[in-house]
CSV table of N, CA and C in Angstrom, one decimal:
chain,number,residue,atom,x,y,z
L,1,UNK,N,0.8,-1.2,0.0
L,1,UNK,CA,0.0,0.0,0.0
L,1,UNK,C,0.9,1.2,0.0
L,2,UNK,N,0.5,2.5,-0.9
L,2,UNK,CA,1.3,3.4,-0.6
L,2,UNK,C,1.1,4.8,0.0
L,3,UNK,N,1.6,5.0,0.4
L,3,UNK,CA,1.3,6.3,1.8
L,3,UNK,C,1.7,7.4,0.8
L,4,UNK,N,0.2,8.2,1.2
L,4,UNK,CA,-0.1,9.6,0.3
L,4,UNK,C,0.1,10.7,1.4
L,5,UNK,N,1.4,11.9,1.3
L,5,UNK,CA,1.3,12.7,2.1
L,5,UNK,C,0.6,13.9,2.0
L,6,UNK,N,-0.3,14.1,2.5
L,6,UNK,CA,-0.8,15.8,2.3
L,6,UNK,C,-0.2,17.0,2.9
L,7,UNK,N,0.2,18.0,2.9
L,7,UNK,CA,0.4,18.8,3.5
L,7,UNK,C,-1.0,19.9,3.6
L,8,UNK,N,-1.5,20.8,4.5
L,8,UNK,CA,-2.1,22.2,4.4
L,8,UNK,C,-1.3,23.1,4.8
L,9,UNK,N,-1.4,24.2,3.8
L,9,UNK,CA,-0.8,25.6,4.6
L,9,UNK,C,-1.1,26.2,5.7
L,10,UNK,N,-2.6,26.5,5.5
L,10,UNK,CA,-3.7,26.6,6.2
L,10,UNK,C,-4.5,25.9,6.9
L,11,UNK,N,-5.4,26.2,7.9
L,11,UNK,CA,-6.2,24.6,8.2
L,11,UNK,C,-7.5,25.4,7.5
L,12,UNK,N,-7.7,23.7,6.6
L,12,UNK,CA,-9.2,24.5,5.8
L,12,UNK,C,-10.2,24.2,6.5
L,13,UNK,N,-11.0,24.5,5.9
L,13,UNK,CA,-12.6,23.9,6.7
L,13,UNK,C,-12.5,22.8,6.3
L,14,UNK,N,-13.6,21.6,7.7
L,14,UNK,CA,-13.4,20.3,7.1
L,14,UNK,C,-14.4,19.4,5.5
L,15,UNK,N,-15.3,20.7,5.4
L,15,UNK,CA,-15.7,20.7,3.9
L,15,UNK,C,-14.8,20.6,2.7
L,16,UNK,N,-13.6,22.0,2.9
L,16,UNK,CA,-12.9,21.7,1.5
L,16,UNK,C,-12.0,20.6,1.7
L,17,UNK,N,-11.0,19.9,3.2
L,17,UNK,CA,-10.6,19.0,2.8
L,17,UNK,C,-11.4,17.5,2.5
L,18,UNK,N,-12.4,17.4,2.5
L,18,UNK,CA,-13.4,16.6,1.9
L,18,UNK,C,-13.3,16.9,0.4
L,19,UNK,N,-13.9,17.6,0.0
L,19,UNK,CA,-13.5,18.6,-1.4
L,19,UNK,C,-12.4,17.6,-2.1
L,20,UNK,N,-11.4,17.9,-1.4
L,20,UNK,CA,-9.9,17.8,-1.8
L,20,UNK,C,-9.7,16.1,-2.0
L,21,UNK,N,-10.4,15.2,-0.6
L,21,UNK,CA,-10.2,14.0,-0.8
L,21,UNK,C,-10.7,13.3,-2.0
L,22,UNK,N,-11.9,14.1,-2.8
L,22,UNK,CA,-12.8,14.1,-3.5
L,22,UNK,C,-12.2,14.0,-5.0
L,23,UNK,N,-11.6,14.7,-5.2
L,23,UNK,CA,-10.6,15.2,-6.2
L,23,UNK,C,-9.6,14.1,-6.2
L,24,UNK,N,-8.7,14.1,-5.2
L,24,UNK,CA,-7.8,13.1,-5.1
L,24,UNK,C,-8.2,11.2,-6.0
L,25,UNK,N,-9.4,11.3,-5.0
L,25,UNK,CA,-10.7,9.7,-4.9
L,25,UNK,C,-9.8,9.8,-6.8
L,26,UNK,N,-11.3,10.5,-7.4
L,26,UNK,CA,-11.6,10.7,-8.9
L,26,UNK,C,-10.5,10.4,-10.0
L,27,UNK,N,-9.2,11.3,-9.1
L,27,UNK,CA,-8.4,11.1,-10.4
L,27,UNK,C,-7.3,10.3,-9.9
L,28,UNK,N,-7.5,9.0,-9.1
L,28,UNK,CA,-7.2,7.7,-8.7
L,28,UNK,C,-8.1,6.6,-9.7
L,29,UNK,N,-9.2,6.5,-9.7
L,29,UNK,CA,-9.7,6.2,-10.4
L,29,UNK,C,-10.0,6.6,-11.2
L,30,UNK,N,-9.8,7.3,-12.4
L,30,UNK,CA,-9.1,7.6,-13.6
L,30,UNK,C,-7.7,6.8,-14.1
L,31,UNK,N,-7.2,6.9,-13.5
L,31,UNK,CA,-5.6,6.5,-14.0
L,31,UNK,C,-5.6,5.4,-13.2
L,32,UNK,N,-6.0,4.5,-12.7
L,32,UNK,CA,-6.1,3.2,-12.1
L,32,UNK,C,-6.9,2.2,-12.4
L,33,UNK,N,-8.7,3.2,-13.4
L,33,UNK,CA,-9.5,2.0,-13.3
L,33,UNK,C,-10.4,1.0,-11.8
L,34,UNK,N,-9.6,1.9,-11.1
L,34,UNK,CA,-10.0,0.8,-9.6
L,34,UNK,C,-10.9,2.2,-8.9
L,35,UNK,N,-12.0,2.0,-8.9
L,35,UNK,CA,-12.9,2.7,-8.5
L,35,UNK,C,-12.4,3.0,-6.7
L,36,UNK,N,-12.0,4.4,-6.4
L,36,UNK,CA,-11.6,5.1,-5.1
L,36,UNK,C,-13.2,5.8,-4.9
L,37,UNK,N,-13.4,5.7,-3.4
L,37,UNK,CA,-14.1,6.5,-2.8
L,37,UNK,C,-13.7,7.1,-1.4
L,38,UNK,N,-13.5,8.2,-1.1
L,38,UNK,CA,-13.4,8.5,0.2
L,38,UNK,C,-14.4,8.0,1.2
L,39,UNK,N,-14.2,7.9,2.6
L,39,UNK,CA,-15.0,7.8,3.9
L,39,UNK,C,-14.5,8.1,4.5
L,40,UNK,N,-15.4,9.1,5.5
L,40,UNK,CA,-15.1,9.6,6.5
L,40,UNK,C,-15.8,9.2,7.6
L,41,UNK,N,-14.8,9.0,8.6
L,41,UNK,CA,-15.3,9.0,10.2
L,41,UNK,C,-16.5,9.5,10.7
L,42,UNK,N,-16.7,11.2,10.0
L,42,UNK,CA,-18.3,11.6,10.8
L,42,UNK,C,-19.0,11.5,9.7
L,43,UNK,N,-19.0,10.6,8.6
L,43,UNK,CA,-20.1,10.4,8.2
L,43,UNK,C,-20.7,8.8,8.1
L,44,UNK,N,-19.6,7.8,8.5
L,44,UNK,CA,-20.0,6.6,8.6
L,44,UNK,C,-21.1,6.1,9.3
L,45,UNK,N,-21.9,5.6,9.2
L,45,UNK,CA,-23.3,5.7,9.1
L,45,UNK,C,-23.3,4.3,10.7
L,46,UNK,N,-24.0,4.2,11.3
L,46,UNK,CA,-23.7,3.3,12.5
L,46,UNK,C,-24.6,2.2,12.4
């Protein structure tokens, strides 16, 4: 598995780094074919 580092300059809202994972997800699965989805912690459903 390979470890993706992110850096922020800023701390964004936790919207746009959602945003961001979003972006990331998409163009993984583009150039892999292997369908990426993000999940998140406060949205996992119980």
């Amino acid at each position: 598995m390979k470890e993706l580092e992110i850096v922020f300059e800023n701390e964004p809202s936790p919207q746009a780094i959602k945003n961001a994972w979003w972006v990331i997800a998409k163009s993984i699965t583009r150039r892999t074919g292997i369908t990426v989805e993000p999940v998140f912690k406060d949205e996992v459903k119980k």
